[in-house]
Coordinates of C-alpha atoms and ligand atoms in Angstrom, one line a residue:
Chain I
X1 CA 0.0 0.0 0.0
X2 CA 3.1 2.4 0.6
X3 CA 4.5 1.8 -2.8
X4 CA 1.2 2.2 -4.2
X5 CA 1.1 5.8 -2.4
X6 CA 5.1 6.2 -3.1
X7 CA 3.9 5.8 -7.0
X8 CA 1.2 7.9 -7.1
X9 CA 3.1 11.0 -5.1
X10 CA 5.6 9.9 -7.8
X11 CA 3.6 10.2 -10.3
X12 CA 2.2 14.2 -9.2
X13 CA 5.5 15.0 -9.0
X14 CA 7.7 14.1 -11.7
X15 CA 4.6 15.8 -13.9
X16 CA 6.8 16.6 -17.2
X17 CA 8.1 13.1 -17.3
X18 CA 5.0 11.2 -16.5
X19 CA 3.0 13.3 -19.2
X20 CA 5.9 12.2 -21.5
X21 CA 5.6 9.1 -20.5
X22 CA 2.0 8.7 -21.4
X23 CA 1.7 10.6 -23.9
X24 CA 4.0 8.8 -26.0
X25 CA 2.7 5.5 -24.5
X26 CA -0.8 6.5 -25.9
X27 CA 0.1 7.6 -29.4
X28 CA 2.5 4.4 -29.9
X29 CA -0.6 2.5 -29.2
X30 CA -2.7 4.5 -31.3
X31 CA -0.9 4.5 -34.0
X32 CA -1.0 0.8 -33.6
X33 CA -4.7 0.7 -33.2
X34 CA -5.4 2.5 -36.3
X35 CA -2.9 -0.1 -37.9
X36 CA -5.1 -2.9 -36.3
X37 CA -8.5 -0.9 -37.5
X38 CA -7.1 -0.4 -40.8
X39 CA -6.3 -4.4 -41.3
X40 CA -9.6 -5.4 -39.6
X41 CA -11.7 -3.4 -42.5
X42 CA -9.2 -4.9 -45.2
X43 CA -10.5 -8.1 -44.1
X44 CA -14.3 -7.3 -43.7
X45 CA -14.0 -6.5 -47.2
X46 CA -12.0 -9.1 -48.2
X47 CA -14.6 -11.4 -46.6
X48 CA -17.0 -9.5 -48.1
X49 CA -15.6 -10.9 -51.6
X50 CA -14.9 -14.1 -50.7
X51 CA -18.7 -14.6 -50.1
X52 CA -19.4 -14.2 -53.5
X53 CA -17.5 -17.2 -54.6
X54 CA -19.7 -19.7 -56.3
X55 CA -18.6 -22.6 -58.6
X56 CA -21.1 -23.0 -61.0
X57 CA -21.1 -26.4 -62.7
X58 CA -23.6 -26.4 -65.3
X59 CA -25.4 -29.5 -66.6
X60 CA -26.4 -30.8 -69.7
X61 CA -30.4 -31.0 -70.8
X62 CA -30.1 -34.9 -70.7
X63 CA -28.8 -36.1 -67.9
X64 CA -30.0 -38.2 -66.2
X65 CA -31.6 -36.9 -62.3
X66 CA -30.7 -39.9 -60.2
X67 CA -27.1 -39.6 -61.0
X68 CA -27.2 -35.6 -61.0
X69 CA -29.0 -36.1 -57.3
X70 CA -26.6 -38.6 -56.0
X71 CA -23.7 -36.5 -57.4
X72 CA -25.6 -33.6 -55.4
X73 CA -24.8 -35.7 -52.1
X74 CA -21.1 -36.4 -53.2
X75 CA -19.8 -32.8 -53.8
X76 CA -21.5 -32.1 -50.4
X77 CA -19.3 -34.0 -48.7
X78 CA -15.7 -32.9 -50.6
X79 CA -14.0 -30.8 -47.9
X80 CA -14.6 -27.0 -47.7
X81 CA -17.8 -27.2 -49.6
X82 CA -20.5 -25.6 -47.7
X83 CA -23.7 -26.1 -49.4
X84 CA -24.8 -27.5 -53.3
X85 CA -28.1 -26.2 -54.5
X86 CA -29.6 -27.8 -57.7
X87 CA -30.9 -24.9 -60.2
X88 CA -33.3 -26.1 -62.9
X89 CA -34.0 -25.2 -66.3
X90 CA -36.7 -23.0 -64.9
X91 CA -35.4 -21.7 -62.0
X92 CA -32.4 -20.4 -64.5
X93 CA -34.4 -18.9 -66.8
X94 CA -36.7 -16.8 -64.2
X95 CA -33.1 -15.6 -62.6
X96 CA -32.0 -14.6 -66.0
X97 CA -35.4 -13.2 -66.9
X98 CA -35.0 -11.0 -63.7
X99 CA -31.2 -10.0 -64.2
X100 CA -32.1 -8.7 -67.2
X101 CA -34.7 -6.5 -66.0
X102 CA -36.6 -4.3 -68.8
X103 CA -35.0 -6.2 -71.6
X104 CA -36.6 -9.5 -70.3
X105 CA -39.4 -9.1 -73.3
X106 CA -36.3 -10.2 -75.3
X107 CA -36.9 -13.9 -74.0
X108 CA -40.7 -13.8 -74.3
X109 CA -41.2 -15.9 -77.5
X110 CA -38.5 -19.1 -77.1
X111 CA -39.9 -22.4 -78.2
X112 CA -37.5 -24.3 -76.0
X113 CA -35.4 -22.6 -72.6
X114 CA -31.5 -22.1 -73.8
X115 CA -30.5 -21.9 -69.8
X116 CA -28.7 -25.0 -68.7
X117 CA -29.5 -25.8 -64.8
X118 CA -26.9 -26.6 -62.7
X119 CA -25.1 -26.9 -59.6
X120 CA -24.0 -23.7 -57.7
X121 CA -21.6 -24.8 -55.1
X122 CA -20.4 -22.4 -52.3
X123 CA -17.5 -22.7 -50.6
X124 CA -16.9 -22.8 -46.5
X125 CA -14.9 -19.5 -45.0
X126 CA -11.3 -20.4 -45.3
X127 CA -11.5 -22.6 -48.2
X128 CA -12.9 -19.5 -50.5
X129 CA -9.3 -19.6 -52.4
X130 CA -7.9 -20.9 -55.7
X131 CA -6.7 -24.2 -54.1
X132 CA -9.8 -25.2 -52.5
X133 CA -11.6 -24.0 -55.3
X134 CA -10.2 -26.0 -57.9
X135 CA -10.1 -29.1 -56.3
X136 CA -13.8 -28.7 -56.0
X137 CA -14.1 -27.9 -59.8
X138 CA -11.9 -30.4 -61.0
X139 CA -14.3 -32.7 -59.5
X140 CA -17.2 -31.6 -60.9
X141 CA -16.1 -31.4 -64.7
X142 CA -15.1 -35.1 -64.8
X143 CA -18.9 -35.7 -63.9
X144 CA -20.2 -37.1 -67.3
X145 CA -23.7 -35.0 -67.4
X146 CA -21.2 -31.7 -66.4
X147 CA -21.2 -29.4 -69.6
X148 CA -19.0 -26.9 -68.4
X149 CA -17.5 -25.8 -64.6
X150 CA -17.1 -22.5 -64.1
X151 CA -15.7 -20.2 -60.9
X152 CA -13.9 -17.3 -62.0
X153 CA -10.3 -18.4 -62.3
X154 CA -8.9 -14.8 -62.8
X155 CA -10.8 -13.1 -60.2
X156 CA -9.9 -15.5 -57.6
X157 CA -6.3 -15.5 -58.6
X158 CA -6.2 -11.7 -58.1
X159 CA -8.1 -12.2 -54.4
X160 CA -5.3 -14.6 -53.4
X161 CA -2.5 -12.1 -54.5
X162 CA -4.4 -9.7 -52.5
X163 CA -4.3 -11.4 -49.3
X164 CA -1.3 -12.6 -49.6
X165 CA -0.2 -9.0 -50.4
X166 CA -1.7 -7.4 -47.1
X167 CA -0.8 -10.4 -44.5
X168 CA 2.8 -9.3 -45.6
X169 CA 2.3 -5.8 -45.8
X170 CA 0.5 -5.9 -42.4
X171 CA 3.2 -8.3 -40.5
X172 CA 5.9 -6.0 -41.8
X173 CA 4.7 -2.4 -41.0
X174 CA 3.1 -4.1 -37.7
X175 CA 6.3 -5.3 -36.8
X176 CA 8.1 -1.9 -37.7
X177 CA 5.6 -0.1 -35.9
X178 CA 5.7 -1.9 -32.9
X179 CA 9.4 -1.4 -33.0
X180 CA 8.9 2.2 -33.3
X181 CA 6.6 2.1 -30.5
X182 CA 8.8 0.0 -28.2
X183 CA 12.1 2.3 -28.8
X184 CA 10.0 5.4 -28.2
X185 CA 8.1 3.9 -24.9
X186 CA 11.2 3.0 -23.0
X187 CA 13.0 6.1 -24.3
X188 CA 10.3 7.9 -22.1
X189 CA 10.6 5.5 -19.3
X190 CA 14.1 5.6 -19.6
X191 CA 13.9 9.5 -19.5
X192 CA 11.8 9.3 -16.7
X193 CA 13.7 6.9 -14.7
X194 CA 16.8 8.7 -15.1
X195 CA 15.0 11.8 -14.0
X196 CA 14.9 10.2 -10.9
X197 CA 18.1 9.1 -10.1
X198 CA 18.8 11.2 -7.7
X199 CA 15.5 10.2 -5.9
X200 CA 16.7 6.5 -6.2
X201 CA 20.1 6.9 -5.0
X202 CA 18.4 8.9 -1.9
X203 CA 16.1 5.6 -1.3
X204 CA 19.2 3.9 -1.4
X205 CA 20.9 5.9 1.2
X206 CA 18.2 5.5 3.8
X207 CA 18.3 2.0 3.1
X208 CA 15.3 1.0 0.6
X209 CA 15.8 -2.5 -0.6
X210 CA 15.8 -2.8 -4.1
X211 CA 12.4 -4.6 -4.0
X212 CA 10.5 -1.4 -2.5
X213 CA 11.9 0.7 -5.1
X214 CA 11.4 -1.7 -8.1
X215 CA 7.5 -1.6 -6.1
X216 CA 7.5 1.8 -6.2
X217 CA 8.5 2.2 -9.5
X218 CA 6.5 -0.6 -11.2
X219 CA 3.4 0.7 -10.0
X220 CA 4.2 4.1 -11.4
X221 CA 5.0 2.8 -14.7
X222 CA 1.5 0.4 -14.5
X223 CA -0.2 3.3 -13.9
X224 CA 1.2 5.7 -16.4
X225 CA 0.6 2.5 -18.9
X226 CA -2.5 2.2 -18.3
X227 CA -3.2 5.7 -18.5
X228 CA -1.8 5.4 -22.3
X229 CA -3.8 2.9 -23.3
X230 CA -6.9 4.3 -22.2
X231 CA -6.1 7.7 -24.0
X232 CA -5.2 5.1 -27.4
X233 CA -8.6 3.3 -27.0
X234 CA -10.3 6.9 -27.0
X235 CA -8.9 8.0 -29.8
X236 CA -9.4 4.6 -31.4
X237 CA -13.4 4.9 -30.3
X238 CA -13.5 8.9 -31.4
X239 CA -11.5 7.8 -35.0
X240 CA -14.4 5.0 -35.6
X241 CA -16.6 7.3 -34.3
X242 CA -15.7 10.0 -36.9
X243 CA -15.7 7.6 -39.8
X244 CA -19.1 6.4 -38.5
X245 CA -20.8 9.4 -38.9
X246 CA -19.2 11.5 -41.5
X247 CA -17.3 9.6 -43.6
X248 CA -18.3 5.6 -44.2
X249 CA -19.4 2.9 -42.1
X250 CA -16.4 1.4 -40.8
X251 CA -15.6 -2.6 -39.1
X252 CA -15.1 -0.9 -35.6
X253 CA -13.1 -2.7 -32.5
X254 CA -15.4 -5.1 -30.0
X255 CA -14.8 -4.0 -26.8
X256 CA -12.8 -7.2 -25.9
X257 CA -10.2 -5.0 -28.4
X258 CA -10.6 -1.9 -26.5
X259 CA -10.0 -3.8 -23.3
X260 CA -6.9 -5.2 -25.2
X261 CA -5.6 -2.1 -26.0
X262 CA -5.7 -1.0 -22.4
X263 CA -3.8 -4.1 -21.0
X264 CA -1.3 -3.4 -24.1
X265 CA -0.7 -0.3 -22.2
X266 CA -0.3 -1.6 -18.5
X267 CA 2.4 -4.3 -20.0
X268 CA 4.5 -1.7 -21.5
X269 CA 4.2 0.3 -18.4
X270 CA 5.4 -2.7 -16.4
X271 CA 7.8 -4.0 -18.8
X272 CA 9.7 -0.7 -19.7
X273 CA 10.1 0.7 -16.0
X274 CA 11.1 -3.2 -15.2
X275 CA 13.5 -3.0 -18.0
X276 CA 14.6 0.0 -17.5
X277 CA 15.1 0.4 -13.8
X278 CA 16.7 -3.6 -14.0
X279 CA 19.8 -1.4 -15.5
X280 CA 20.2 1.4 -12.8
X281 CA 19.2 -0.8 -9.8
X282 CA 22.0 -3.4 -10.5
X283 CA 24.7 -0.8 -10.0
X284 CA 24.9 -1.5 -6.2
Chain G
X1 CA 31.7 -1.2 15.7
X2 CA 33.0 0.9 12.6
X3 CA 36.5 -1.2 11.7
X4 CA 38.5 -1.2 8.9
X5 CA 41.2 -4.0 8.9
X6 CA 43.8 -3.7 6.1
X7 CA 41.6 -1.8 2.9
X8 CA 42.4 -1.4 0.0
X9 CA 40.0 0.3 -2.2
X10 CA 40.0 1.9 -5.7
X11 CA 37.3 2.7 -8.4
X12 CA 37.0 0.3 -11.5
X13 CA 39.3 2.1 -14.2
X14 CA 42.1 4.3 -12.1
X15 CA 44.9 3.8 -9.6
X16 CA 43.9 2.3 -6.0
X17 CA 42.3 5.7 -3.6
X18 CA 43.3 3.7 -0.5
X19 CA 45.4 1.6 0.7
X20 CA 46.2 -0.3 3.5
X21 CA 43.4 1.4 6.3
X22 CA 43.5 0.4 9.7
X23 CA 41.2 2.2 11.8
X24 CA 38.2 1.5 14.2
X25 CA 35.5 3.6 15.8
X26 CA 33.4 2.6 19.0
X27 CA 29.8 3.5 19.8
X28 CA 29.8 6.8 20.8
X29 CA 32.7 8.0 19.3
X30 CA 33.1 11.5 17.7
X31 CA 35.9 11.3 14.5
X32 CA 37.1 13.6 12.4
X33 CA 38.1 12.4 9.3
X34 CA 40.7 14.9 7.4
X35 CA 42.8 15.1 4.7
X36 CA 43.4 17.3 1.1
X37 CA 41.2 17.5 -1.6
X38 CA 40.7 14.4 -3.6
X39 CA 42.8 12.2 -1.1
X40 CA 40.2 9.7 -0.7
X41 CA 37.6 11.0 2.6
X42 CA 34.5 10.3 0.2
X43 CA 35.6 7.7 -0.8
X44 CA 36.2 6.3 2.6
X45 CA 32.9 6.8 4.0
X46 CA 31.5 5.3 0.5
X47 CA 33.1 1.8 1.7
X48 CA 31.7 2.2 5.1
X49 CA 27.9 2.2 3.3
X50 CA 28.9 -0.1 1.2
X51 CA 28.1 2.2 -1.9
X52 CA 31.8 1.2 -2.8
X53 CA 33.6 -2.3 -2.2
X54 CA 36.9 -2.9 -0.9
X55 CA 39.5 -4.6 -3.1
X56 CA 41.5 -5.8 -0.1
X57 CA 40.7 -6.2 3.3
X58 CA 37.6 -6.1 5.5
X59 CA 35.1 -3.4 6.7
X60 CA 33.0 -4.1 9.5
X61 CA 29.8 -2.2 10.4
X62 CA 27.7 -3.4 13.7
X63 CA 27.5 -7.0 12.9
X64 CA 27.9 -7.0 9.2
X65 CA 31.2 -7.8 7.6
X66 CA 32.1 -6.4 4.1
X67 CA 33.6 -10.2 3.2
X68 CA 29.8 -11.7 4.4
X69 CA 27.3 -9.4 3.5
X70 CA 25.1 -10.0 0.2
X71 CA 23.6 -7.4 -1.9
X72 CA 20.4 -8.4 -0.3
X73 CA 21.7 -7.2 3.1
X74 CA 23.0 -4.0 2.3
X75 CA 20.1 -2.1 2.7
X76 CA 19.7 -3.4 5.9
X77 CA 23.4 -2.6 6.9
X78 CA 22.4 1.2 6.0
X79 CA 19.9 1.7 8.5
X80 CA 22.6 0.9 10.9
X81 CA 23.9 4.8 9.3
X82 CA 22.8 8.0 9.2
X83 CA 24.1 9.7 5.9
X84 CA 24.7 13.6 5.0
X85 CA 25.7 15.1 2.2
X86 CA 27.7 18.5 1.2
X87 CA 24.7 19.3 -1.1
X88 CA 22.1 18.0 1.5
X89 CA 20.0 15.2 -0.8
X90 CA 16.8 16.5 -0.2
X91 CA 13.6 15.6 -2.3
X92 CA 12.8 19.1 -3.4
X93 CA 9.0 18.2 -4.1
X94 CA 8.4 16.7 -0.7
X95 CA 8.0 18.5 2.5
X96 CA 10.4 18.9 5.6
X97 CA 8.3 16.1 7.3
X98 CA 8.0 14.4 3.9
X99 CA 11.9 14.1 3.7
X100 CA 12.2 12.8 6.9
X101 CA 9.5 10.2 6.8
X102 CA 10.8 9.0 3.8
X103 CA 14.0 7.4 5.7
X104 CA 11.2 4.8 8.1
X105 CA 8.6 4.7 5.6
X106 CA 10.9 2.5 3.1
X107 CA 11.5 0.2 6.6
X108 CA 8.1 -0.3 6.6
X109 CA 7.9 1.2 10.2
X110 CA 4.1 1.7 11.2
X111 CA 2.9 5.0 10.6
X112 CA 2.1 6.2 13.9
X113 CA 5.5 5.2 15.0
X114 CA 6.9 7.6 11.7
X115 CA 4.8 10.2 12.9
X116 CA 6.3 10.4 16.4
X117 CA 9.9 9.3 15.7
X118 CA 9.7 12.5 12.3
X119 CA 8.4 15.5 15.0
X120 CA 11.4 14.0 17.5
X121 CA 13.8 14.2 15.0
X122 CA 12.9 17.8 13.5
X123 CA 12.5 19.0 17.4
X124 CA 15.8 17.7 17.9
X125 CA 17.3 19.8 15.3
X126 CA 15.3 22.9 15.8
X127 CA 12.7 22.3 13.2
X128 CA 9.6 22.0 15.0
X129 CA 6.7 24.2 13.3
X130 CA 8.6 23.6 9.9
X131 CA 7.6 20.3 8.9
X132 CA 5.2 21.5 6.1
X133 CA 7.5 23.2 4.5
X134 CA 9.6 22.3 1.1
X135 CA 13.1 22.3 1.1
X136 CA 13.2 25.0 -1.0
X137 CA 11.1 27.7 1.4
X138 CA 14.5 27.2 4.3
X139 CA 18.0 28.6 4.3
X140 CA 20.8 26.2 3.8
X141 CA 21.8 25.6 7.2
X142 CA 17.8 24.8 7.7
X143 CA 17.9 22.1 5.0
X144 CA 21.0 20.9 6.6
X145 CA 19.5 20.3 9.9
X146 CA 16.6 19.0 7.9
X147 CA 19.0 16.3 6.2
X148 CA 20.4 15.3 9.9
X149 CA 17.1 14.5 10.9
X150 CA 16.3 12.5 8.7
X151 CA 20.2 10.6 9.1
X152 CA 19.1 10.7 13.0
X153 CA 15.1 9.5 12.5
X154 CA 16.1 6.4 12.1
X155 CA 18.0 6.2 15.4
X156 CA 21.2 4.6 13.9
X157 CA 24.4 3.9 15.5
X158 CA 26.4 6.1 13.7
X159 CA 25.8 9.4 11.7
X160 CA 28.5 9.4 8.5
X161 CA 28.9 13.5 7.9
X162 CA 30.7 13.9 4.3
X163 CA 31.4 17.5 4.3
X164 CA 28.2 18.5 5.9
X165 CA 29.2 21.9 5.8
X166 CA 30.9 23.1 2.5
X167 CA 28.3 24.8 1.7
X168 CA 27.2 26.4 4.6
X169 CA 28.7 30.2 5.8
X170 CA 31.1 29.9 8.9
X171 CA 28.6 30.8 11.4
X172 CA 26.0 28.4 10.1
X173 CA 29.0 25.7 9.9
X174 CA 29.8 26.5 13.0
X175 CA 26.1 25.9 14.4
X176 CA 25.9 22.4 12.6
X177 CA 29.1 21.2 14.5
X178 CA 27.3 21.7 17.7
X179 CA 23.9 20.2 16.2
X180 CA 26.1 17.0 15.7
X181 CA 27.7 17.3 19.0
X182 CA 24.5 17.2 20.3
X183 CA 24.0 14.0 19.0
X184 CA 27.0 12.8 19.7
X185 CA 26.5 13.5 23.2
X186 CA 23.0 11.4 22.7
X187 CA 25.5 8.1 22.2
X188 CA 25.5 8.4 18.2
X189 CA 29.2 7.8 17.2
X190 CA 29.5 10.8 14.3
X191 CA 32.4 10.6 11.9
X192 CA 32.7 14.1 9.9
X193 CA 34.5 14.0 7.4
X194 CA 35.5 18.1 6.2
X195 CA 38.7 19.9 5.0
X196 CA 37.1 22.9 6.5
X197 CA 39.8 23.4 9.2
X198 CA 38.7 26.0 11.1
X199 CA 35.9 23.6 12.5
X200 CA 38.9 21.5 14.5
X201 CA 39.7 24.8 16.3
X202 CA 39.3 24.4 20.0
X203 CA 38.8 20.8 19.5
X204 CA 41.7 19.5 20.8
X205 CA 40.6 16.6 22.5
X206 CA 38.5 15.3 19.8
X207 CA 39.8 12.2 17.6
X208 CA 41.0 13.1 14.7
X209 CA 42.0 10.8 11.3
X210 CA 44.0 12.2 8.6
X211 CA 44.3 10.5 5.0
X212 CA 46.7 11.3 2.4
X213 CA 48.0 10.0 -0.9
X214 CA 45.6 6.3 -0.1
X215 CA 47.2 6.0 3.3
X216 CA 45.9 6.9 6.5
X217 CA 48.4 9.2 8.1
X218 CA 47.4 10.0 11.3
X219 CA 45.2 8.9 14.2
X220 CA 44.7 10.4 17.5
X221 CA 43.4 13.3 18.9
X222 CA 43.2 17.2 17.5
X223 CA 45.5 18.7 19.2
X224 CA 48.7 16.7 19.1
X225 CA 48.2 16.5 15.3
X226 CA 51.8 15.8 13.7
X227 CA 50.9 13.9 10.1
X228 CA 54.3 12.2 9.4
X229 CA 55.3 13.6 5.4
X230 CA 53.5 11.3 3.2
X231 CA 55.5 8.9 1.4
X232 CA 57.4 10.1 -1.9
X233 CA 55.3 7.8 -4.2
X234 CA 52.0 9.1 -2.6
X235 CA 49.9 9.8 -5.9
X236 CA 51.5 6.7 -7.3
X237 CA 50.3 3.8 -5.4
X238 CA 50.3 0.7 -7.4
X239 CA 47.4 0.4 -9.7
X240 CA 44.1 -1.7 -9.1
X241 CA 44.0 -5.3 -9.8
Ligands
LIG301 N1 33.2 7.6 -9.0 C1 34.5 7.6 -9.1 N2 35.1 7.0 -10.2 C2 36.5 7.1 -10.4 N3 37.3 7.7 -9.6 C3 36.8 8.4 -8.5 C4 35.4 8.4 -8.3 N4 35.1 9.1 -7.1 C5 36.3 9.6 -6.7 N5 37.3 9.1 -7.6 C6 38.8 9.4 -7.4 O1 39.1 9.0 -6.1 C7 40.0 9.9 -5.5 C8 39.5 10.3 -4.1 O2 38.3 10.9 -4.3 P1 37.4 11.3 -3.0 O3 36.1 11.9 -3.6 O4 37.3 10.2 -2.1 O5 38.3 12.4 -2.4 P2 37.9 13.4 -1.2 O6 39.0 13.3 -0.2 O7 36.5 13.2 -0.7 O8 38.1 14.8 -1.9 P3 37.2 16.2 -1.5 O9 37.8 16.7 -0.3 O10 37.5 17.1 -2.7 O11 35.8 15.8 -1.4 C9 40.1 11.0 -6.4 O12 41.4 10.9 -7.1 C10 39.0 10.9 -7.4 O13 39.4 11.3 -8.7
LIG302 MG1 34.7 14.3 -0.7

């Protein structure tokens, strides 16, 4: 309970420092939230995409329905295929009458329906990508009554490049920005600590173990950590906020992430004033 | 209860600062610890708080040995001492009472105790009525007395003095002697160390230690002082290690 008061007189005092200390606690995190924020909408939309793929395996007028049925239940089962649904001749047609829209009048006199049924498959999430994909449709086209398999090869080829393209991008500019963050956090704690040396070499001198001043100083930096990341999950909330209600309807953090962001903040308290204050305390 | 037997003792890069030290002070004592600029005084009362370690030798403080002692222990060999500084190593943002506290509070003494034991102390010294004040708000001799209060709270066996009054005016120097006196006279062995000279005048009784060039030169009391010339090679003692 002492160290806990030691910390927060510390904390009143040494005002400069500690507001450094936060300060640059709470934008490193920030900066890092709007990372995180940035990558979460990346891959809202690219879920978004993926939900649209659909192989289409279309069949041919005469084949026969026991076989297309029991082919139905086999593709149903292949792994990362989420659900089949049969599309008949009629069904088709009425879709394509209603894509087209005004122009359907175009279709109102055919003596026979051109539209093939078929099978639209859709993939589960996480298997929405080329591989997963082709297997599928490979195994579909050597189906005798198949007429033609198709998924949209060259769209899906550009989606996998584009993931792959921001998981890399995102581990390498999280990475660098959590470097940045680190240097600049204990920088202030070291700042901070070393402010203080003359406080800690007078603890010494009246004979304060090195555990009641580690105490004392942990607690401080816990504090000052926490601080941060409360001021980095405000600005995170006002940033979604903003784009909310002026801009466009952004993917925003849950609040388990806002609670996240928070703890971030304690740990690097604890961490850097550990860290730093491991280096002065060992010097008798 | 202070004993040095045979120290050596020199700072990591650099030539030894002392050499062979053979001295002991007994409860109650009151030492003067002399000698010229740079000849090692600080540096001496740095071993006895253990803020420095001998190379050679063995320093004793109450019943802790400098050959025994872990790091764990040092803190606890501390509160055994009373420390003051030239420059007085007050916390600037804390109050009188604040700064004084400070020296049980990180003992985990119980608070009531602290508050009894603190308004002693600044009594003691002529503080009383200015424990809410900052350090800054009192004149240097006050900040002084302030510092010796809170060396003395603790009720230590010995009160280690380095230069206590170099930057104090005469008069005020003059005042602190007898504040340590005082205490002295209370049963706390004091060892002061100073190059202020004039403070030895009409001392003559008083014990007196005299180091120069790492060796300690002379032992015994004020008045009969008579340092034998220090040795030829006195700023060249062999090197550490
Ligand atoms: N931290 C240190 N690192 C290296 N050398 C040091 C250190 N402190 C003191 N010295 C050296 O040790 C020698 C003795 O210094 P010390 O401070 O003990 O002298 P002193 O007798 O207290 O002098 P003064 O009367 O000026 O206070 C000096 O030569 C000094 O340069
Ligand atoms: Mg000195």
């Amino acid at each position: 309970m002492r160290s806990l008061r030691e910390a927060l007189l510390g904390f009143g005092r040494a005002k400069t420092m500690s507001f450094f200390a936060i300060v640059s606690t709470g934008f490193s995190l920030l900066a890092l939230g709007m990372f995180a924020l940035a990558l979460l909408n990346l891959n809202t939309l690219i879920r978004y995409f993926e939900s649209k793929v659909e192989i289409v395996v279309y069949i041919r007028d005469n084949a026969d329905t026991g076989r297309v049925g029991m082919a139905v239940e086999d593709l149903g089962r292949v792994e990362g295929v989420d659900r089949v649904n049969f599309v008949s001749k009629e069904e088709a047609l009425e879709h394509f009458r209603r894509d087209l829209g005004a122009d359907s009048d175009l279709l109102q006199d055919l003596e026979s329906n051109p539209v093939p049924a078929s099978l639209n498959i859709t993939m589960k999430p996480g298997y929405r990508d080329t591989l997963h994909v082709q297997a599928v449709a490979a195994r579909a086209a050597e189906l005798s009554f198949v007429e033609e398999v198709d998924y949209g090869r060259e769209w899906l080829r550009r989606m996998d490049i584009f993931k792959h393209v921001v998981s890399v991008v995102g581990v390498i500019s999280g990475a660098l920005l959590s470097l940045v963050a680190l240097v600049l956090i204990s920088s202030a704690i070291k700042i901070a600590v070393f402010s203080r040396s003359r406080e800690i070499f007078i603890m010494k001198i009246v004979g304060a173990t090195n555990g009641y001043i580690r105490r004392a100083f942990l607690i401080e930096g816990v504090l000052k950590g926490t601080l941060g990341g409360a001021l980095a999950a405000g600005g995170i909330f006002a940033i979604t906020e903003l784009f909310n209600r002026k801009l466009i309807p952004i993917t925003g953090f849950t609040d388990r992430y806002y609670l996240y962001t928070v703890a971030a903040g304690a740990l690097l308290g604890l961490l850097g004033s550990w860290i730093s204050l491991g280096r002065y305390l060992r010097r008798i | 209860m202070i004993e040095f037997s045979n120290v050596s003792a020199g700072y990591a890069k650099g030539a030894r600062v002392l050499d062979g030290i053979n001295f002991h002070i007994d409860k109650g004592e009151f030492v003067f610890l002399t000698g010229p600029s740079g000849s090692g005084k600080s540096t001496l009362l740095k071993l006895i708080y253990h803020d420095l370690r001998p190379l050679l030798g063995e320093i004793r403080v109450a019943e802790y040995s400098s050959r025994r002692i872990s790091r764990r222990k040092i803190p606890y060999l501390r509160r055994k001492l009373g420390i003051v500084f030239q420059d007085f190593g007050l916390l600037e943002s804390r109050t009188v009472g604040e700064n004084v506290a400070f020296a049980l509070e990180v003992t985990g003494a119980p608070r009531s105790f602290i508050r009894r034991r603190v308004s002693e102390a600044l009594e003691q010294m002529g503080l009383g009525g200015k424990e809410c004040c900052y350090p800054l708000e009192l004149s240097g001799g006050e900040q002084q007395r302030v510092a010796i209060a809170r060396a003395l709270v603790g009720e230590p066996y010995a009160l280690i003095a380095d230069e206590p009054t170099g930057n104090l005016d005469p008069g005020i120097s003059r005042e602190i002697l007898m504040r340590l006196e005082d205490i002295n006279a209370m049963g706390m062995a004091v060892l002061l160390a100073t190059h202020d000279y004039s403070l030895l005048k009409d001392r003559d009784h008083v014990r007196r230690l005299y180091v120069s060039g790492g060796r300690l030169i002379y032992d015994g009391p004020t008045g009969s002082f008579a340092p034998e010339a220090p040795p030829a090679s006195g700023g060249n003692l062999p090197p550490v290690g």
